Coordinates of C-alpha atoms in Angstrom, one line a residue:
M1 CA -4.2 -42.5 -15.7
S2 CA -1.1 -44.1 -14.1
V3 CA 0.0 -43.3 -10.6
V4 CA 3.0 -41.4 -11.9
E5 CA 0.8 -39.3 -14.2
G6 CA -1.6 -38.6 -11.3
E7 CA 1.2 -37.5 -9.0
T8 CA 2.6 -35.3 -11.7
A9 CA -0.8 -33.7 -12.2
V10 CA -1.1 -33.0 -8.5
V11 CA 2.4 -31.4 -8.4
E12 CA 1.6 -29.3 -11.4
K13 CA -1.7 -28.2 -9.9
W14 CA -0.4 -27.3 -6.4
S15 CA 3.2 -26.1 -7.2
P16 CA 2.2 -22.5 -8.1
V17 CA 0.0 -22.3 -5.0
V18 CA 2.8 -23.5 -2.7
S19 CA 5.2 -21.3 -4.4
I20 CA 3.1 -18.1 -4.0
V21 CA 2.3 -19.0 -0.3
V22 CA 6.0 -19.4 0.6
A23 CA 6.8 -16.2 -1.2
N24 CA 4.2 -14.3 0.7
V25 CA 5.3 -15.6 4.0
A26 CA 8.8 -14.4 3.1
V27 CA 7.5 -11.0 2.1
G28 CA 5.7 -10.7 5.4
S29 CA 8.9 -11.4 7.4
V30 CA 10.9 -9.0 5.2
N31 CA 8.5 -6.1 5.8
A32 CA 8.7 -6.6 9.6
L33 CA 12.5 -6.7 9.5
V34 CA 12.7 -3.6 7.2
K35 CA 10.4 -1.7 9.6
K36 CA 12.9 -2.3 12.4
A37 CA 15.8 -1.1 10.2
L38 CA 13.9 2.0 9.1
D39 CA 13.2 2.9 12.7
G40 CA 16.9 3.1 13.1
G41 CA 17.1 6.0 10.5
T42 CA 18.4 4.1 7.5
N43 CA 17.5 5.7 4.1
H44 CA 14.9 3.4 2.7
M45 CA 16.0 3.7 -0.9
V46 CA 19.6 2.8 0.1
I47 CA 18.1 -0.4 1.5
G48 CA 16.2 -0.8 -1.8
A49 CA 19.4 -0.3 -3.9
Y50 CA 21.4 -2.8 -1.9
R51 CA 18.5 -5.2 -2.0
M52 CA 18.3 -5.1 -5.8
T53 CA 22.1 -5.3 -6.2
I54 CA 22.3 -8.5 -4.0
S55 CA 19.3 -9.9 -5.9
A56 CA 21.1 -9.4 -9.3
F57 CA 24.4 -11.0 -8.0
I58 CA 22.5 -14.0 -6.7
L59 CA 20.4 -14.5 -9.9
A60 CA 23.1 -13.8 -12.5
P61 CA 24.9 -17.2 -12.2
L62 CA 21.6 -19.1 -12.0
A63 CA 20.3 -17.3 -15.1
Y64 CA 23.6 -18.0 -17.0
F65 CA 23.9 -21.7 -16.3
L66 CA 20.2 -22.7 -16.1
E67 CA 18.8 -20.7 -19.0
R68 CA 21.7 -20.1 -21.5
K69 CA 20.3 -22.7 -23.9
V70 CA 16.7 -21.5 -23.9
R71 CA 17.1 -17.8 -23.3
P72 CA 15.6 -15.6 -26.2
K73 CA 17.8 -13.0 -27.7
I74 CA 17.7 -9.7 -25.8
T75 CA 16.2 -6.9 -28.0
F76 CA 16.0 -3.2 -27.3
R77 CA 12.2 -3.6 -26.7
L78 CA 12.8 -6.3 -24.1
M79 CA 15.4 -4.1 -22.3
I80 CA 12.8 -1.3 -22.2
D81 CA 10.2 -3.8 -20.8
H82 CA 12.6 -4.9 -18.1
F83 CA 13.4 -1.3 -17.2
I84 CA 9.6 -0.7 -16.8
S85 CA 9.3 -3.9 -14.8
G86 CA 12.0 -2.7 -12.4
L87 CA 10.4 0.7 -12.1
L88 CA 6.9 -0.7 -11.3
G89 CA 7.8 -3.8 -9.4
A90 CA 10.8 -2.7 -7.4
S91 CA 11.8 1.0 -7.5
L92 CA 8.5 2.9 -7.2
L93 CA 6.9 0.0 -5.2
Q94 CA 9.7 0.2 -2.6
F95 CA 9.8 4.0 -2.6
F96 CA 6.2 4.3 -1.6
F97 CA 5.6 1.1 0.3
M98 CA 8.7 1.6 2.6
L99 CA 7.6 5.2 3.3
G100 CA 4.3 3.8 4.3
L101 CA 6.1 1.2 6.4
Y102 CA 8.1 3.8 8.2
Y103 CA 5.2 6.0 9.1
T104 CA 2.8 3.2 10.1
S105 CA 3.7 -0.4 11.0
A106 CA 4.3 -3.7 9.2
T107 CA 0.8 -4.9 10.1
V108 CA -0.9 -1.8 8.7
S109 CA 1.2 -1.7 5.5
C110 CA 0.7 -5.4 4.8
A111 CA -3.1 -5.0 5.5
L112 CA -3.2 -2.4 2.8
L113 CA -1.2 -4.7 0.6
S114 CA -4.0 -7.3 1.2
M115 CA -6.2 -5.1 -1.1
L116 CA -4.0 -6.3 -3.9
P117 CA -6.7 -8.7 -5.4
A118 CA -9.3 -5.9 -5.4
I119 CA -6.9 -3.5 -6.9
T120 CA -5.7 -6.0 -9.5
F121 CA -9.3 -6.9 -10.4
T122 CA -10.2 -3.2 -10.8
L123 CA -7.2 -2.5 -13.0
S124 CA -7.9 -5.6 -15.0
L125 CA -11.4 -4.3 -15.7
I126 CA -10.1 -0.9 -16.7
L127 CA -7.5 -2.6 -19.0
R128 CA -10.0 -5.1 -20.3
V129 CA -8.0 -8.1 -19.0
E130 CA -11.2 -9.1 -17.2
S131 CA -14.6 -9.0 -18.9
I132 CA -16.9 -6.1 -17.9
S133 CA -20.0 -8.0 -19.0
D134 CA -19.7 -10.5 -16.2
I135 CA -20.2 -7.9 -13.5
K136 CA -24.0 -8.3 -13.6
S137 CA -23.8 -12.0 -12.8
K138 CA -23.9 -13.3 -9.2
A139 CA -20.2 -14.0 -9.3
G140 CA -19.5 -10.5 -10.7
M141 CA -21.6 -8.9 -8.0
L142 CA -19.7 -10.8 -5.3
K143 CA -16.4 -9.7 -6.7
V144 CA -17.5 -6.0 -6.8
M145 CA -18.9 -6.3 -3.2
G146 CA -15.6 -7.9 -2.0
T147 CA -13.6 -5.1 -3.7
L148 CA -15.8 -2.4 -1.9
I149 CA -15.4 -4.2 1.5
C150 CA -11.6 -4.3 0.9
I151 CA -11.6 -0.6 0.2
S152 CA -13.7 0.0 3.4
G153 CA -11.1 -1.9 5.4
A154 CA -8.3 0.2 3.9
L155 CA -10.1 3.4 4.8
L156 CA -10.7 2.2 8.3
L157 CA -7.0 1.4 8.6
T158 CA -6.1 4.9 7.4
F159 CA -8.4 7.1 9.4
Y160 CA -9.0 5.1 12.6
K161 CA -5.9 4.1 14.6
G162 CA -7.6 3.4 17.9
P163 CA -6.0 2.5 21.3
Q164 CA -2.9 0.4 21.6
I165 CA -3.9 -3.1 22.6
S166 CA -0.4 -4.8 22.9
K167 CA 1.7 -4.8 26.0
F168 CA 5.0 -3.7 24.4
H169 CA 6.0 -0.1 24.9
D170 CA 9.7 0.0 24.3
S171 CA 9.9 -0.5 20.5
P172 CA 11.3 2.4 18.4
E173 CA 8.0 2.8 16.7
A174 CA 6.2 3.3 20.0
L175 CA 8.8 5.8 21.2
H176 CA 8.6 7.6 17.8
H177 CA 4.8 8.1 18.1
H178 CA 5.0 8.9 21.8
N179 CA 7.5 11.8 21.2
N180 CA 5.3 13.4 18.5
N181 CA 2.2 15.4 19.3
G182 CA -1.3 14.0 18.3
Q183 CA -1.7 16.1 15.2
D184 CA 1.7 15.1 13.7
K185 CA 1.0 11.5 14.6
T186 CA -2.3 11.5 12.7
K187 CA -0.8 13.3 9.7
N188 CA 2.1 10.7 9.6
W189 CA -0.3 7.8 10.0
V190 CA -2.6 9.0 7.1
F191 CA 0.4 9.9 4.9
G192 CA 1.9 6.4 5.6
C193 CA -1.3 4.7 4.7
I194 CA -1.6 6.6 1.4
C195 CA 2.0 5.8 0.5
A196 CA 1.5 2.1 1.3
T197 CA -1.7 2.1 -0.9
I198 CA 0.2 3.7 -3.8
G199 CA 2.8 1.0 -3.4
A200 CA 0.1 -1.7 -3.6
V201 CA -1.2 -0.1 -6.8
F202 CA 2.3 -0.2 -8.4
L203 CA 2.6 -3.9 -7.4
S204 CA -0.7 -4.6 -8.9
I205 CA 0.3 -2.9 -12.2
W206 CA 3.5 -4.8 -12.2
M207 CA 1.7 -8.1 -11.8
L208 CA -0.5 -7.4 -14.8
F209 CA 2.5 -6.1 -16.8
Q210 CA 4.5 -9.2 -15.8
G211 CA 1.8 -11.5 -17.2
T212 CA 2.5 -10.0 -20.6
L213 CA 6.3 -9.9 -20.2
N214 CA 6.3 -13.6 -19.2
I215 CA 5.0 -14.5 -22.7
K216 CA 7.6 -12.4 -24.4
Y217 CA 10.5 -13.5 -22.2
P218 CA 9.7 -16.7 -20.3
C219 CA 13.1 -17.1 -18.5
K220 CA 12.3 -16.3 -14.9
Y221 CA 15.9 -16.1 -13.6
S222 CA 17.2 -13.9 -16.4
S223 CA 14.1 -11.7 -16.3
T224 CA 14.3 -11.1 -12.6
C225 CA 18.0 -10.5 -12.8
L226 CA 17.6 -7.9 -15.5
M227 CA 14.8 -6.3 -13.5
S228 CA 17.0 -6.2 -10.4
V229 CA 19.9 -4.5 -12.3
F230 CA 17.7 -1.7 -13.6
A231 CA 16.0 -1.3 -10.3
A232 CA 19.3 -1.0 -8.4
F233 CA 20.2 2.1 -10.4
Q234 CA 16.7 3.5 -10.1
C235 CA 16.7 3.1 -6.3
A236 CA 20.1 4.7 -6.1
L237 CA 18.7 7.8 -8.0
L238 CA 15.5 7.8 -5.8
S239 CA 17.6 7.8 -2.7
L240 CA 18.8 11.3 -3.5
Y241 CA 15.3 12.8 -2.8
K242 CA 15.8 12.5 1.0
R243 CA 19.5 13.4 1.5
R244 CA 22.6 13.5 -0.6
D245 CA 25.1 12.1 1.9
V246 CA 27.7 9.5 1.0
N247 CA 27.6 8.3 4.7
D248 CA 24.1 6.9 4.1
W249 CA 25.6 4.2 2.0
V250 CA 28.0 3.1 4.8
I251 CA 26.1 0.6 7.0
H252 CA 27.7 -0.1 10.4
D253 CA 24.8 -1.7 12.2
R254 CA 25.0 -5.5 12.0
F255 CA 21.3 -5.9 12.2
V256 CA 20.7 -3.6 9.2
I257 CA 23.4 -5.5 7.3
F258 CA 21.7 -8.8 8.1
V259 CA 18.3 -7.3 7.0
I260 CA 19.7 -6.0 3.7
V261 CA 21.3 -9.4 2.9
Y262 CA 18.2 -11.3 3.9
I263 CA 15.8 -9.1 1.9
G264 CA 18.2 -9.2 -1.1
I265 CA 18.3 -13.0 -1.2
V266 CA 14.9 -14.1 0.2
G267 CA 12.8 -11.0 -0.1
Q268 CA 13.7 -10.1 -3.7
A269 CA 15.6 -12.8 -5.6
M270 CA 13.6 -15.8 -4.4
T271 CA 10.2 -14.2 -4.0
T272 CA 10.2 -12.4 -7.3
V273 CA 11.2 -15.6 -9.2
A274 CA 8.5 -17.5 -7.3
T275 CA 5.9 -14.9 -7.9
T276 CA 6.8 -14.5 -11.6
W277 CA 6.6 -18.2 -12.2
S278 CA 3.2 -18.4 -10.3
I279 CA 1.8 -15.5 -12.4
K280 CA 2.9 -17.4 -15.5
K281 CA 1.1 -20.6 -14.3
V282 CA -2.2 -19.2 -12.8
G283 CA -2.4 -15.5 -13.8
A284 CA -2.0 -12.2 -12.0
V285 CA -5.5 -12.0 -10.4
F286 CA -5.3 -15.5 -8.9
A287 CA -1.7 -15.0 -7.7
S288 CA -2.7 -11.8 -6.0
T289 CA -5.5 -13.5 -3.9
F290 CA -2.9 -14.9 -1.5
S291 CA -1.7 -11.5 -0.3
P292 CA -3.4 -11.8 3.1
I293 CA -0.7 -14.4 4.0
I294 CA 1.7 -11.4 3.9
L295 CA -0.4 -9.7 6.6
I296 CA -0.5 -12.8 8.8
S297 CA 3.3 -13.4 8.5
A298 CA 4.1 -9.7 9.1
T299 CA 1.8 -9.5 12.1
L300 CA 3.4 -12.5 13.7
F301 CA 6.9 -11.2 13.1
D302 CA 6.0 -7.7 14.1
F303 CA 4.3 -8.5 17.3
L304 CA 5.8 -11.8 18.6
I305 CA 9.4 -11.3 17.5
L306 CA 10.0 -7.5 17.1
H307 CA 7.5 -6.5 19.9
S308 CA 6.0 -3.7 17.9
P309 CA 2.8 -2.1 19.2
V310 CA -0.6 -3.2 17.7
Y311 CA -3.6 -0.9 17.6
L312 CA -7.3 -1.7 17.6
G313 CA -7.9 0.1 14.3
S314 CA -5.3 -1.9 12.6
I315 CA -6.9 -5.2 13.8
I316 CA -10.4 -4.2 12.8
G317 CA -9.4 -2.7 9.5
A318 CA -7.3 -5.8 8.6
V319 CA -10.2 -8.1 9.5
V320 CA -12.6 -6.1 7.3
A321 CA -10.1 -6.1 4.4
V322 CA -9.6 -9.9 4.7
V323 CA -13.4 -10.5 4.8
G324 CA -13.7 -8.4 1.7
L325 CA -11.0 -10.5 0.1
Y326 CA -12.8 -13.7 0.7
V327 CA -16.1 -12.3 -0.5
F328 CA -14.1 -11.5 -3.7
L329 CA -12.7 -15.0 -3.7
L330 CA -16.2 -16.5 -3.4
G331 CA -17.2 -14.6 -6.5
K332 CA -14.1 -15.7 -8.3
N333 CA -14.8 -19.3 -7.4
K334 CA -18.4 -19.1 -8.6
Q335 CA -17.1 -17.6 -11.8
T336 CA -14.7 -20.5 -12.3
E337 CA -17.4 -23.1 -11.6
A338 CA -19.7 -21.5 -14.1
A339 CA -16.9 -21.5 -16.7
A340 CA -16.2 -25.2 -16.0
K341 CA -19.9 -26.1 -16.5
L342 CA -20.1 -24.1 -19.7
C343 CA -17.0 -25.7 -21.2
P344 CA -18.3 -29.3 -21.2
R345 CA -21.6 -28.1 -22.5
N346 CA -19.9 -26.4 -25.4
Q347 CA -17.8 -29.6 -26.0
N348 CA -21.1 -31.7 -26.1
E349 CA -22.6 -29.3 -28.6
D350 CA -19.6 -29.6 -30.8
K351 CA -19.8 -33.4 -30.7
N352 CA -23.5 -33.3 -31.5
N353 CA -22.8 -31.0 -34.4
N354 CA -20.1 -33.3 -35.7
S355 CA -22.4 -36.3 -35.4
S356 CA -25.1 -34.5 -37.4
I357 CA -22.7 -33.5 -40.0
N358 CA -21.4 -37.1 -40.4
N359 CA -25.0 -38.4 -40.7
D360 CA -25.9 -35.9 -43.4
G361 CA -24.2 -36.4 -46.7
S362 CA -25.2 -33.0 -48.1
R363 CA -23.4 -31.3 -45.2
L364 CA -20.3 -33.3 -45.6
S365 CA -19.9 -31.8 -49.0
V366 CA -19.6 -28.3 -47.6

């Protein structure tokens, strides 16, 4: 193998990993900024609609110029698929996840999002994307154990808030919780955790669905653009659930305008393209295993830059969820190693069979 071929192989191997890592860092920063905007009272689905509209405008010229020669013909079936993609991966995801973000914090919401590999694994078993027969193996047991630990971390995040351990007390979120009584605070916290978990389930379903859609329609810019167009209308309709006021769509706050533009370009257009491409290269389950990076990124933005309060239950629950994730990853790694050992063995058996056939004239006549 030449040096150029070696470098090309390294780039092909690590490009999806780098892509999904950068995308997850961006998502973490987006969630922290959106939390700040939501604390100001902005309708969360208005933010979602503007986000998807900006994403569509950014991606439309890229899709036209970069993919016009290779883009498959759009059929009615593909339009339906992209409508479903927008519903799962944008509209319903944002509806529930941003509600969870409003009632909890960026750290808690992203910690619940860290359950994504466990959720994706569970759904892939239900949908027979992953083999159920492998559960009884050592690798399978580790994956199941990791999934259960992740769920335990999520339950801890939901039902145990604990004392505030940060020194910042002047954030909108802190004032919001301070002004409510203890019962309302607990109800809002549990409700927020449930909504964020539902959002993570929709994201997981979208990742599995996207794996199939990538085969039918492999053009990442065009696919994300179509998804964004459908999702923009879906988000606009979902915004009516809270309040039917035209003034909700008029944004005066410069910070909120910056957040909407940032999440439209970085948090939607760029990250969705990167995630879609990574899923195509390495699969939905593997791509989902990098979700704890979202938690780390969101926590750093949330605490160091936005000065949001951090609670003991959030830290403990997040640590438990991440430990569960890496137990899951250990099982996944053992499964991959076992498959790699099995593959050469099968290849050797094929070679031996071919040799025996070539040395036996009667078998050559078959």
